[in-house]
XYZ file of C-alpha atoms in Angstrom:
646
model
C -26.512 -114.962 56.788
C -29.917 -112.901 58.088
C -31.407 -110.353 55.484
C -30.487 -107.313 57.785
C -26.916 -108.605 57.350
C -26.963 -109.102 53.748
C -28.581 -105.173 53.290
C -25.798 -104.008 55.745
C -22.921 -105.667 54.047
C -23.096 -103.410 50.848
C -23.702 -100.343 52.286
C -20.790 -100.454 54.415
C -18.850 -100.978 51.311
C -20.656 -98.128 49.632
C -19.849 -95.907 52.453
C -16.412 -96.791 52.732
C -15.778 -95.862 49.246
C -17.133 -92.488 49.688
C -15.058 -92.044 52.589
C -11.933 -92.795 50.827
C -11.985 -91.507 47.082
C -9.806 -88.820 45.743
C -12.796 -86.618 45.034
C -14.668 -84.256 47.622
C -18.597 -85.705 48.423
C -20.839 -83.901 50.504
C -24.239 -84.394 51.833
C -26.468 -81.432 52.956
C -30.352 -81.955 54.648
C -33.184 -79.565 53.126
C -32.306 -76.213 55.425
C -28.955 -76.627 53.624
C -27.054 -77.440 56.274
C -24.097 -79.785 55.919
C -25.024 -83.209 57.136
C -21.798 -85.417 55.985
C -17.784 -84.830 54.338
C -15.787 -87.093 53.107
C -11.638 -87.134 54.113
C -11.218 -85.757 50.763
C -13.350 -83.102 51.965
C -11.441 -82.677 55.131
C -7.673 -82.382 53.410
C -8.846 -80.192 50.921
C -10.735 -77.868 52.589
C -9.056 -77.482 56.025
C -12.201 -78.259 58.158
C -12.568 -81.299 60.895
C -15.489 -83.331 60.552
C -17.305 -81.744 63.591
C -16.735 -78.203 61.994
C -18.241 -78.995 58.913
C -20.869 -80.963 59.663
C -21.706 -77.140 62.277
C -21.622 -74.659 58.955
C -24.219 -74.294 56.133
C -23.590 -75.082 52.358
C -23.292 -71.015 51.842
C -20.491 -70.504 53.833
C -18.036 -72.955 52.337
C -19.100 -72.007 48.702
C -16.696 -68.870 48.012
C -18.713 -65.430 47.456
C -17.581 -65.546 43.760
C -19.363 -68.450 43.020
C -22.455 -67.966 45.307
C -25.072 -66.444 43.014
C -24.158 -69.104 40.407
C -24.495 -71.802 43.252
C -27.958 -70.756 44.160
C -29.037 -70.508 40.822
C -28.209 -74.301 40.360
C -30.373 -75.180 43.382
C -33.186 -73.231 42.263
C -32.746 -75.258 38.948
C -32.151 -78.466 40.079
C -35.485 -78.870 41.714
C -36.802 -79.379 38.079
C -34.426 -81.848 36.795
C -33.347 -83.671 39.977
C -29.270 -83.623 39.088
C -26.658 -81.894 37.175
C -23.506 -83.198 35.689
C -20.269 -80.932 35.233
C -21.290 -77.627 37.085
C -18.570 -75.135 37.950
C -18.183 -74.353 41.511
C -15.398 -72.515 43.642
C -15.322 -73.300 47.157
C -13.540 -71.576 50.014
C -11.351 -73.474 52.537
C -10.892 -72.409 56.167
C -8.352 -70.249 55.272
C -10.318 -68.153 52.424
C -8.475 -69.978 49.230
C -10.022 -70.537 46.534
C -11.120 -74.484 45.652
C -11.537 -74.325 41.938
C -13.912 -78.045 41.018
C -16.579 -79.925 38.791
C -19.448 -81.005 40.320
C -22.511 -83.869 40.217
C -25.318 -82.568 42.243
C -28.639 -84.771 42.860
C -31.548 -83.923 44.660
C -32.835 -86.716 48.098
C -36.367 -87.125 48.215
C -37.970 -88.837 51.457
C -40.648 -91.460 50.923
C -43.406 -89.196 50.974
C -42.285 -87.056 48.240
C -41.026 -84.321 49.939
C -37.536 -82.254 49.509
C -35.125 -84.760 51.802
C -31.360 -82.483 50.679
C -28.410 -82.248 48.261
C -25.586 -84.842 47.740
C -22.952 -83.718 45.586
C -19.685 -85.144 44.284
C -17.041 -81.915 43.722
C -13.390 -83.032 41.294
C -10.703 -80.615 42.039
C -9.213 -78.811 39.371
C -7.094 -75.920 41.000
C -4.181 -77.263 39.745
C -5.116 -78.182 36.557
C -6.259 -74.676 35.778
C -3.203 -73.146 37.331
C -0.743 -75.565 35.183
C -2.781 -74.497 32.169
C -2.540 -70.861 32.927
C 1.571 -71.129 33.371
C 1.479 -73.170 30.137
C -0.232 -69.917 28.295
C 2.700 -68.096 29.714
C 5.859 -69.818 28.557
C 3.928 -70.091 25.227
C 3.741 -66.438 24.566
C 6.848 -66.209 26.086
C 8.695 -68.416 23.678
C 6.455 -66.700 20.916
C 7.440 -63.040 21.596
C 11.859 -64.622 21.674
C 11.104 -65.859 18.106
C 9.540 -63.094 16.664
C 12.476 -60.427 18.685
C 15.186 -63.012 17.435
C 18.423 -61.366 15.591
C 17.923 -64.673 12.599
C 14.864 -65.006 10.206
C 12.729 -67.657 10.827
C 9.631 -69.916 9.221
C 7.900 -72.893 8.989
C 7.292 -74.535 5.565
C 5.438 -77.658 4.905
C 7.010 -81.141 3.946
C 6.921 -79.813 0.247
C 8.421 -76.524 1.232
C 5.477 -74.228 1.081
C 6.008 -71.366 3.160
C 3.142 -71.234 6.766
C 5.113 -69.036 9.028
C 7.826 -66.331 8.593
C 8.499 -64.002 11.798
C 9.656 -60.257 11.574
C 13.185 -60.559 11.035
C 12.928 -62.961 7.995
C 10.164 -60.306 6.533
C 12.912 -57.587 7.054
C 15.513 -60.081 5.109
C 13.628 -60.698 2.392
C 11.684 -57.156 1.851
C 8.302 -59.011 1.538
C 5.307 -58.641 3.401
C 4.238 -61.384 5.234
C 1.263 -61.860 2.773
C 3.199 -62.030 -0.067
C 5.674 -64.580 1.676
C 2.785 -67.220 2.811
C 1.925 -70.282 0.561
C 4.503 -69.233 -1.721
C 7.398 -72.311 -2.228
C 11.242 -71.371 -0.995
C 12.874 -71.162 -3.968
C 11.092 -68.465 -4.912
C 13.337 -66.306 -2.701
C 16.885 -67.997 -4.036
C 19.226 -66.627 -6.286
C 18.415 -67.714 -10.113
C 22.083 -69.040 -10.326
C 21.765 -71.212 -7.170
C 18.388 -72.545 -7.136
C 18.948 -75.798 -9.073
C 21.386 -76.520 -6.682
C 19.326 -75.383 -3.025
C 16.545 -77.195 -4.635
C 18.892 -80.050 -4.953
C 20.318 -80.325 -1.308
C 17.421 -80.034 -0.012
C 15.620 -82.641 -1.874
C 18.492 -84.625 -0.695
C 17.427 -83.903 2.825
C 13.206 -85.180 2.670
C 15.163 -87.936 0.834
C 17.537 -89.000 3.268
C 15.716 -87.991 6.597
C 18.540 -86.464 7.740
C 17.641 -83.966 10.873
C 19.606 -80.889 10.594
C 21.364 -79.262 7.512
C 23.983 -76.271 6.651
C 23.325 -74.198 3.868
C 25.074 -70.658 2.653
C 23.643 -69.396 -0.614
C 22.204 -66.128 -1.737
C 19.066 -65.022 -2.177
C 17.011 -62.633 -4.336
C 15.452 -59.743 -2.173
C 12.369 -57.942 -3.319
C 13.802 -55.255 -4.343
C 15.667 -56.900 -6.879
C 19.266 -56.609 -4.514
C 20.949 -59.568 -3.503
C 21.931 -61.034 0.156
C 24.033 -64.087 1.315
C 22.668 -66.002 3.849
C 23.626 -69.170 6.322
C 20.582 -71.402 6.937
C 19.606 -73.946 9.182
C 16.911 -76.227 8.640
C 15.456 -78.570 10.873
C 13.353 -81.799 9.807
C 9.953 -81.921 11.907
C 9.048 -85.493 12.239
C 5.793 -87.104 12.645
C 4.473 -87.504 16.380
C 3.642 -90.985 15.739
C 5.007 -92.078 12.677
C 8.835 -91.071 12.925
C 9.535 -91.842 9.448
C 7.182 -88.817 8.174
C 7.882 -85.253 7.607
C 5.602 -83.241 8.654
C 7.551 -79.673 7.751
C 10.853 -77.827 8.597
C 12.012 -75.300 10.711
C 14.431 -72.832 9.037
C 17.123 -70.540 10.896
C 18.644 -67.668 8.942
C 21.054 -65.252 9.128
C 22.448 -62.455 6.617
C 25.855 -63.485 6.144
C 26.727 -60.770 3.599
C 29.034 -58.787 5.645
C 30.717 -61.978 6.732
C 31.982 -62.699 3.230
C 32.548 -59.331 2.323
C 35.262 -59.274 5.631
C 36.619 -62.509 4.725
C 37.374 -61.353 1.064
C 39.151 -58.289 2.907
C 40.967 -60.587 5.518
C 42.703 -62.540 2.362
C 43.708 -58.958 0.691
C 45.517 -58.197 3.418
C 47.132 -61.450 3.816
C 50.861 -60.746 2.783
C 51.203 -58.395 5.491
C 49.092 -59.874 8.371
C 48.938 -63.740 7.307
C 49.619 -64.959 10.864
C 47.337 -62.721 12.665
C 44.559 -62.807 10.003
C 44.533 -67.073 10.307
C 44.333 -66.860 14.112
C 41.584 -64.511 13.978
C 39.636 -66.099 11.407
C 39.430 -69.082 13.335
C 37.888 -67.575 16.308
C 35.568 -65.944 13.897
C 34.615 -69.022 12.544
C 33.871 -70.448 16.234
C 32.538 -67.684 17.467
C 29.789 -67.639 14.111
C 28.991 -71.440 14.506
C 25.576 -72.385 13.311
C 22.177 -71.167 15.420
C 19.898 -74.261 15.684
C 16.589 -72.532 16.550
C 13.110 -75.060 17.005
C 9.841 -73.472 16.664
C 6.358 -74.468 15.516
C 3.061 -73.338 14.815
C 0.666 -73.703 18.153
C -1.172 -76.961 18.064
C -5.169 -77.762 18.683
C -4.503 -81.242 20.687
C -2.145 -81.210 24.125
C -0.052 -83.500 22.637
C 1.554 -81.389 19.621
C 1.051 -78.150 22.234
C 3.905 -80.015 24.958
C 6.090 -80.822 21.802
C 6.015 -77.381 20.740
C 6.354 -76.265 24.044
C 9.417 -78.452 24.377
C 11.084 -77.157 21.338
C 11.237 -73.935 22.204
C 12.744 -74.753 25.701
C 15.895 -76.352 23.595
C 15.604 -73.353 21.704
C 16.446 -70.595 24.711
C 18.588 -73.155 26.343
C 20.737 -74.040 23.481
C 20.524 -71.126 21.376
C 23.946 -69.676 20.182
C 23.473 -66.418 21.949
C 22.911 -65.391 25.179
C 19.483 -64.519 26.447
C 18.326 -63.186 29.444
C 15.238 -62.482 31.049
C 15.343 -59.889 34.058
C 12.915 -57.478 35.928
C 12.925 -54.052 34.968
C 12.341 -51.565 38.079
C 15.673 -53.434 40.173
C 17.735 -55.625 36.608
C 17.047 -59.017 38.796
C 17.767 -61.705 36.512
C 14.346 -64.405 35.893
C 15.651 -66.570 33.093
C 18.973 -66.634 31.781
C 20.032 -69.708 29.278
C 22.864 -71.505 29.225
C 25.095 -69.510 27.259
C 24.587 -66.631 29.205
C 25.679 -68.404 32.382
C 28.971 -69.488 30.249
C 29.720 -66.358 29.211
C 29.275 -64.256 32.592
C 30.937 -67.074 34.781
C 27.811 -68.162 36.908
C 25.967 -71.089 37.878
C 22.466 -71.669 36.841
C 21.397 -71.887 40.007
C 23.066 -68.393 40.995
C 22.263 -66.053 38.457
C 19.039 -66.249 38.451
C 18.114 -63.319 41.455
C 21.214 -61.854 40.365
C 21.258 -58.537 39.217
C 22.343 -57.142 36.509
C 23.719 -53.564 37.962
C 26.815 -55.463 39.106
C 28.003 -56.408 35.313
C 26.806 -52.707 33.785
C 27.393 -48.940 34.036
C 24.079 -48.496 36.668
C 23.583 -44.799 34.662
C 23.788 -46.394 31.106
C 21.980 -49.349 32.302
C 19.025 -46.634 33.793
C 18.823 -45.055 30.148
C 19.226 -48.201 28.258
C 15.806 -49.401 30.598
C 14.294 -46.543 29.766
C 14.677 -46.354 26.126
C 13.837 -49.847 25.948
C 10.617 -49.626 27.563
C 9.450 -46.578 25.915
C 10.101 -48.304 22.399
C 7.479 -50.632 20.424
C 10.127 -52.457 18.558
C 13.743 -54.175 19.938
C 16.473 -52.035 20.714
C 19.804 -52.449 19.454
C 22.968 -51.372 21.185
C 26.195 -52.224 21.905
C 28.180 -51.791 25.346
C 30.971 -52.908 28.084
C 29.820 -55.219 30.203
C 31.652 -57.040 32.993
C 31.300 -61.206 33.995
C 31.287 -62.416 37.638
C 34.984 -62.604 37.745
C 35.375 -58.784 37.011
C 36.549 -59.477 33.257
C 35.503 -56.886 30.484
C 33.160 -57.820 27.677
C 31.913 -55.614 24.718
C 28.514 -57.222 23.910
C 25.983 -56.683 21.260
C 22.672 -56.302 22.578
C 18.885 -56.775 21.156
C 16.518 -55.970 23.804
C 12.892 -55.901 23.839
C 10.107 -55.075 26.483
C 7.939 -57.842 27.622
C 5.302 -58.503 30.453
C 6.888 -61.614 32.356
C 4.171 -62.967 34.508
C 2.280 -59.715 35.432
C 5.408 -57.267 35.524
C 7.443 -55.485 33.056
C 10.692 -56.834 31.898
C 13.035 -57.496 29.798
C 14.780 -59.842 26.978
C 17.936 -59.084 26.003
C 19.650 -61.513 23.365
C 23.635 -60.633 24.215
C 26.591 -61.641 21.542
C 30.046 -61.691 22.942
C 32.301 -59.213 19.919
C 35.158 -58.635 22.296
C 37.260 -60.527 19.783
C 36.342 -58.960 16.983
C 36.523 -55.453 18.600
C 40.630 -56.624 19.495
C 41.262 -57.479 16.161
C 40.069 -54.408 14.898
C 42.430 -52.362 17.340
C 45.468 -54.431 16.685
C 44.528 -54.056 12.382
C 43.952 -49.959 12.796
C 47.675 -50.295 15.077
C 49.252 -51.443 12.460
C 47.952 -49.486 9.573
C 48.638 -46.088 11.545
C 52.614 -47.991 12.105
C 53.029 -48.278 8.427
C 51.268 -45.046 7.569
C 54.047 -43.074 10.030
C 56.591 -45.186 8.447
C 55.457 -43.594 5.058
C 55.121 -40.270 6.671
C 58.646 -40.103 8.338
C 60.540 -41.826 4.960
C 58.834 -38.766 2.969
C 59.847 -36.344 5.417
C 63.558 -37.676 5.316
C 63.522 -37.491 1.371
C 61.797 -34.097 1.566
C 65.005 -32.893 4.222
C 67.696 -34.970 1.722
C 65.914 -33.046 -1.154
C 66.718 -29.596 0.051
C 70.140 -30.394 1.199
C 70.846 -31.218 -2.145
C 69.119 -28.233 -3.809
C 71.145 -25.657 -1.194
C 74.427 -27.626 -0.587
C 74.613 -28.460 -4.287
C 72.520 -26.885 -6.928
C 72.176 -23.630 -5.170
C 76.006 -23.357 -4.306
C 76.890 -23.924 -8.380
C 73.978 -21.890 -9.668
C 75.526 -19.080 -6.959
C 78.989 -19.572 -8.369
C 77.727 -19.174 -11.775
C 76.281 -15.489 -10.975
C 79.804 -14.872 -9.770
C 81.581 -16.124 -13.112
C 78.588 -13.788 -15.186
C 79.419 -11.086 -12.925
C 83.241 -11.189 -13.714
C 82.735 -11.246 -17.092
C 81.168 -8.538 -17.263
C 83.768 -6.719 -14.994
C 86.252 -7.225 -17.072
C 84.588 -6.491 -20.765
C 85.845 -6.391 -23.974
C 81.851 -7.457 -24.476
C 79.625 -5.718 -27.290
C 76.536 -4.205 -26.423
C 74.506 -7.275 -27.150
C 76.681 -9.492 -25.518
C 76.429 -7.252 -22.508
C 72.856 -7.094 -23.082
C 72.713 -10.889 -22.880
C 74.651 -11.172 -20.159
C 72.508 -9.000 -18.004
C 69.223 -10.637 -18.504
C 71.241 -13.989 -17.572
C 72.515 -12.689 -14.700
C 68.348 -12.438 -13.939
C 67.769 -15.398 -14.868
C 70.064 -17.028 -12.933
C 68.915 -15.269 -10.212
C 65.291 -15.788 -10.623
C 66.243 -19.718 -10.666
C 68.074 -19.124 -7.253
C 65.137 -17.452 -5.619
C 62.884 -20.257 -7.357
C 65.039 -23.190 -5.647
C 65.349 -21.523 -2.238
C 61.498 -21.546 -2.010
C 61.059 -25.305 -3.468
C 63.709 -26.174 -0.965
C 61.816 -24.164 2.323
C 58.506 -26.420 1.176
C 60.659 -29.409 0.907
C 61.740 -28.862 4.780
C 61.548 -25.275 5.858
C 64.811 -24.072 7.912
C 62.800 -21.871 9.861
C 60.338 -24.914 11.670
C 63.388 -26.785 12.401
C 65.416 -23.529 13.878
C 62.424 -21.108 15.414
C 59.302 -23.644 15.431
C 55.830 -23.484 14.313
C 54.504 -20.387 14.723
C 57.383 -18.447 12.532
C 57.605 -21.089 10.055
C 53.474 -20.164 10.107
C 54.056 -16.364 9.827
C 56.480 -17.159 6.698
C 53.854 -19.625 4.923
C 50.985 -16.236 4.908
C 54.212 -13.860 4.047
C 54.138 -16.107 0.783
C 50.337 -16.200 0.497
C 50.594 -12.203 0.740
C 53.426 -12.373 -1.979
C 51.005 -14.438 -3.912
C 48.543 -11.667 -4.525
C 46.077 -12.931 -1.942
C 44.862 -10.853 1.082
C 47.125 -12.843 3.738
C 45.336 -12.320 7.500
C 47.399 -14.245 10.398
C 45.875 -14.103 13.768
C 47.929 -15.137 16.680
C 46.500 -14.854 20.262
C 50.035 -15.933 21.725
C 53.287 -17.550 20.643
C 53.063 -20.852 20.181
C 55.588 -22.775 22.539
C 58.075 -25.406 20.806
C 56.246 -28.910 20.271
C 57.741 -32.418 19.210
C 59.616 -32.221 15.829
C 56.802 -34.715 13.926
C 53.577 -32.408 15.502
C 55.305 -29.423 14.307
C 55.979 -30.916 10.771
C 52.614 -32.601 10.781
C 50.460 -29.480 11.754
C 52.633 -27.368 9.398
C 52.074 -30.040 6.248
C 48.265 -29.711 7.311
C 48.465 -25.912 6.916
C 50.711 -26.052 4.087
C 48.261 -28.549 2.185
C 44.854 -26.646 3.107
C 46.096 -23.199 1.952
C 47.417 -24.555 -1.355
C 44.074 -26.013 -1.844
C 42.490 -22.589 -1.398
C 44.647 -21.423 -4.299
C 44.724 -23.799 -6.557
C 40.769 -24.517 -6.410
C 38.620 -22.257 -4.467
C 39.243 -18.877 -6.196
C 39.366 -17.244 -2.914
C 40.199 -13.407 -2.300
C 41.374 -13.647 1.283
C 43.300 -15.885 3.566
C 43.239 -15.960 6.776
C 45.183 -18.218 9.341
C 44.082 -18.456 13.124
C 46.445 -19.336 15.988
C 44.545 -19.972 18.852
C 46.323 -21.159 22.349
C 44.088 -21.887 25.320
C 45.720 -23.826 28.738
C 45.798 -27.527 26.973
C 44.893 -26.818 23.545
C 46.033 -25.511 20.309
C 43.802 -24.944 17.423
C 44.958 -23.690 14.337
C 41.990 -21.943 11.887
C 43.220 -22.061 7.549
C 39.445 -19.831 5.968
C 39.166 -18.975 2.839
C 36.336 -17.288 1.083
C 36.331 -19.345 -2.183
C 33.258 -21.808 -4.059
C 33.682 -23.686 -1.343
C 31.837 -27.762 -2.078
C 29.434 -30.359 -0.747
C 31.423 -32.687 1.784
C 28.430 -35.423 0.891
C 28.550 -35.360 -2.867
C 32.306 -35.149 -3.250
C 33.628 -37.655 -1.152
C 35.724 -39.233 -4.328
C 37.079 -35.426 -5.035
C 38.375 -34.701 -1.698
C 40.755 -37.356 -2.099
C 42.377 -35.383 -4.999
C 42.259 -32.357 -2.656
C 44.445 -34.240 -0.091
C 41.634 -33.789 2.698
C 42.324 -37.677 3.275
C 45.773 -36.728 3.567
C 45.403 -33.818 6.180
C 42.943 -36.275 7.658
C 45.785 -38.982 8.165
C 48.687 -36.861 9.380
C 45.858 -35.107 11.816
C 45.603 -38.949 13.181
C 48.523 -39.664 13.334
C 50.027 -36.557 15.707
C 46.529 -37.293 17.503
C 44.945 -33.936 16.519
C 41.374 -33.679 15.004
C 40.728 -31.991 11.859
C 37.148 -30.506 11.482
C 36.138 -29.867 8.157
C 33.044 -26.843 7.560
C 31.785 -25.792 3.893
C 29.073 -25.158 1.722
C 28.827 -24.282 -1.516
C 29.731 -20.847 -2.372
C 30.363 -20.097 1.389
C 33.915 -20.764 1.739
C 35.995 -23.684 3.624
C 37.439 -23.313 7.164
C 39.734 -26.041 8.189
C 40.533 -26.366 11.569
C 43.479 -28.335 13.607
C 42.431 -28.990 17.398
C 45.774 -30.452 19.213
C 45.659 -31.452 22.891
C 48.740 -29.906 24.704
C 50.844 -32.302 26.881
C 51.725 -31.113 30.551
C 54.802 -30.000 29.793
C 54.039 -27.612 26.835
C 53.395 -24.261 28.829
C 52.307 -21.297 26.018
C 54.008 -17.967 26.317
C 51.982 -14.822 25.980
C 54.143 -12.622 25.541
């Protein structure tokens, strides 16, 4: 082999290798125009090799990065290369070309200024990945710290590092006074030897995930009970250590508080209560929630990053993500899907006006946004197949890649709305059960005192009346037998009225509004100014509204006498097209509904409150102190009850 052959042979290597590597190289002579590109070049940038080799160095660099480029040349002359320098080119189209460069200076053999050559590493992509990385991070940052559940990070030995906003609001501690302090600082006195206990057992064992309910001391001094789950974080590297633990709570107070209720009431609803309480139990399953403090090195950041993905995927609620100026769904996890009847894959671009009221959905948007905290609510919803929900809602404003939108974190309650119907059902069955039994034993009552004791006390005035028809009595006896004859009479009159409140003849012969008029002839006879006020005769109702509006009335005014040391009376009888309202005012002490809610059980308001219910009127209640009490009976009128006004 000649020596020309032997210099050739490694430069054609040389220059194949440029040709072919990944990164971009290009050669420019000392007027700056572009002398060689690589393929790399080529692909990336868009241009042929004749059209580059035609343009100047300025005119691929992008005008962003111009002034730094020529700074860089003027600096280079002094120290002949540069490692690392930022650079953004511009392909034919105008995109940016975000890359690294090595730039060295060519000198001829004379000394003089020959050109560039420079060696450019794409990183668009890199910097773009990173960017949507930043993204999900905040975005999985801003779900734990909205979440409905406490939750923190503690150290292998239990130390508290982390606590978001909800477990702050649990606890009643600031987040100051939380961090570095152990966990059992926060349990119950009477339960700590045992927490402490299981969860020793847990470092011990290495076991993953545990269950815990127990209560806990708040700082206030008041107590909670709470379910907790706790999550072992494991060593990257060495899967036998424990690095920390996730923790996932909930205030479970109210829970046991119902279920101590639920087994009250178990003679009467056994069956229903043990179905339901099932579905309770399912449907408050434990929330497995993974999160952890942002990490220096990539690797700990993706293992965060792929914690909280489990988390909004397999989190016990439903969360969704959606755009706020047309309710498109972004993100929705896989609960939600479940639980509205669609396909991953199809409700995301969904929108949300199809499975909400669009004018409470509008104000629900708007409150939302306007607020600086999560808003709670709860509403009907509908899922794909057209079925009706009621869902608890916690929704908070977020910026989801450059526009606003929104999280919502959505719990299904339908159940527990249905069992709360069919318990109310069947305490308003047994209440008119009660109601009508009384009413049958007040109407057997005053049978008995007409038919029976009323009939022999009458017979008896007749005997004292003979006797003293036919005399042969002294003067004392007659005497006597006159201020019987009063007495007897007195006891008639007495009985006559006990039977008319028992079950007054005149509601069951001429309806409510005489057997009304004859309740204020009695106030009158009472010694009270008696005012009755009727706009038009009130037409005959069904026998239990008439009985139950007249008890209400009959119960109100004898409240005004026996307690509020009224003057005056007055009953209103109001009848408009499809309503009846019936006014009982007094001018008495009147009282404070706040302060004596205990009290106005004695004064049979719960009462008039109940048989108001249960004829499916509304009784308003208005009163101050010293200001009197006006009671008021508002009764929708069926189509068929036309008023008379004459």
């Amino acid at each position: 082999m000649n020596e020309s052959s032997q210099k050739f042979q490694p430069e054609f290597q040389l220059s194949d290798i440029l040709k072919n590597t990944s990164d971009l190289v290009l050669s420019v002579d000392s007027d700056g125009k572009i002398q060689y590109v690589n393929n790399a070049w080529i692909n990336t940038l868009g241009y042929t090799a004749e059209e580059a080799t035609s343009k100047f160095i300025d005119e691929v660099i992008h005008p962003e990065s111009l002034p730094h480029c020529r700074k860089i040349m003027d600096e280079i002359f002094d120290v002949r290369y540069m490692i690392d320098v930022p650079m953004t080119l511009k392909s034919r189209f105008g995109e940016k070309v975000l890359t690294r460069a090595t730039v060295n200076c060519r000198y001829n053999s004379d000394g003089s200024y020959g050109g560039t050559q420079a060696i450019f590493k794409n990183i668009t992509k890199a910097v773009q990945a990173n960017r949507m990385a930043v993204g999900k991070e905040r975005l999985y940052k801003m779900l734990v710290e909205s979440a409905n559940d406490g939750i923190y990070h503690s150290d292998q030995s239990g130390f508290m590092i982390y606590m978001n906003k909800r477990g702050k609001e649990l606890l009643g501690y600031d987040f100051e006074e939380i961090i570095g302090e152990h966990f059992v600082k926060f349990v119950d006195k009477r339960k700590e030897l045992f927490v402490k206990d299981f969860y020793h057992n847990q470092f011990k064992t290495k076991e993953e995930v545990t269950y815990l309910e127990f209560p806990v001391k708040r700082k206030d001094g008041s107590k909670i009970w709470v379910g907790q789950n706790v999550r072992a974080i494991f060593d990257g590297i060495n899967k036998d250590r424990i690095d920390g633990y996730i923790g996932v709570f909930r205030d479970i107070t109210e829970k046991r508080i119902e279920e101590e209720q639920l087994r009250s009431n178990k003679l009467f609803l056994e069956h229903k209560v043990s179905e339901r309480t099932i579905e309770l139990e399912l449907s408050n399953k434990k929330l497995l929630r993974e999160v952890s403090k942002r990490r220096e090195s990539e690797s700990k950041f993706k293992r965060i990053k792929s914690e909280y993905e489990k988390l909004f995927q397999n989190a016990h609620d439903a969360i969704i993500v959606f755009r706020a100026k047309d309710e498109v769904v972004l993100e929705a996890n896989l609960k939600a899907c479940k639980l509205y009847g669609f396909d991953s894959e199809d409700f995301i671009g969904t929108s949300l006006k199809t499975l909400i009221d669009k004018n409470e959905s509008k104000e629900l948007i708007k409150k939302t946004l306007n607020s600086e905290s999560d808003v709670r609510f709860t509403t009907e919803q509908l899922t794909k197949t057209g079925r009706k929900l009621i869902i608890e809602v916690a929704a908070t404003p977020i910026l989801y890649n450059g526009q606003k939108a929104i999280i919502t974190i959505n719990r299904d309650v339908t159940k527990t709305y249905e069992l709360n119907e069919q318990l109310e059902m069947a305490r308003k069955q047994q209440m008119h059960a009660l109601v009508n039994g009384q009413e049958m034993e007040r109407k057997r009552m005053a049978q008995e005192l007409h038919d029976g004791i009323g009939q022999m006390l009458t017979s008896l005035v007749r005997m004292l009346r003979k006797i003293e028809q036919d005399g042969n009595l002294s003067s004392s006896q007659g005497i006597q037998l006159r201020e019987s004859e009063v007495l007897v009479d007195s006891i008639i009159d007495e009985t006559r009225r006990i039977s008319r409140n028992l079950m007054p003849s005149i509601l069951t012969d001429f309806g409510l509004d005489a057997a009304l008029r004859s309740i204020m002839e009695y106030v009158a006879k009472a010694g009270y100014e008696a005012i009755f006020n009727s706009q038009a005769t009130i037409p005959r109702l069904d026998n239990k509204v008439e009985i139950g509006i007249y008890r209400i009335v009959q119960e109100a005014i004898t409240n005004s006498i026996k307690h509020s040391r009224a003057f005056k009376i007055t009953l209103n009888s109001i009848l408009e097209t499809n309503s009846l309202r019936i006014e009982v005012i007094d001018d008495g002490l009147g009282f404070d509904l706040d302060k004596e809610n205990i009290r106005m059980k004695g004064n049979g308001i719960s009462h008039m409150i109940e048989r108001a219910n249960l004829i499916g009127a509304v009784l308003d209640i208005d009163t101050e102190r010293k200001k009197g009490v006006k009671i008021s009976i508002n009764y929708q009128l069926n189509g068929e009850n036309k008023h008379n006004t004459s």
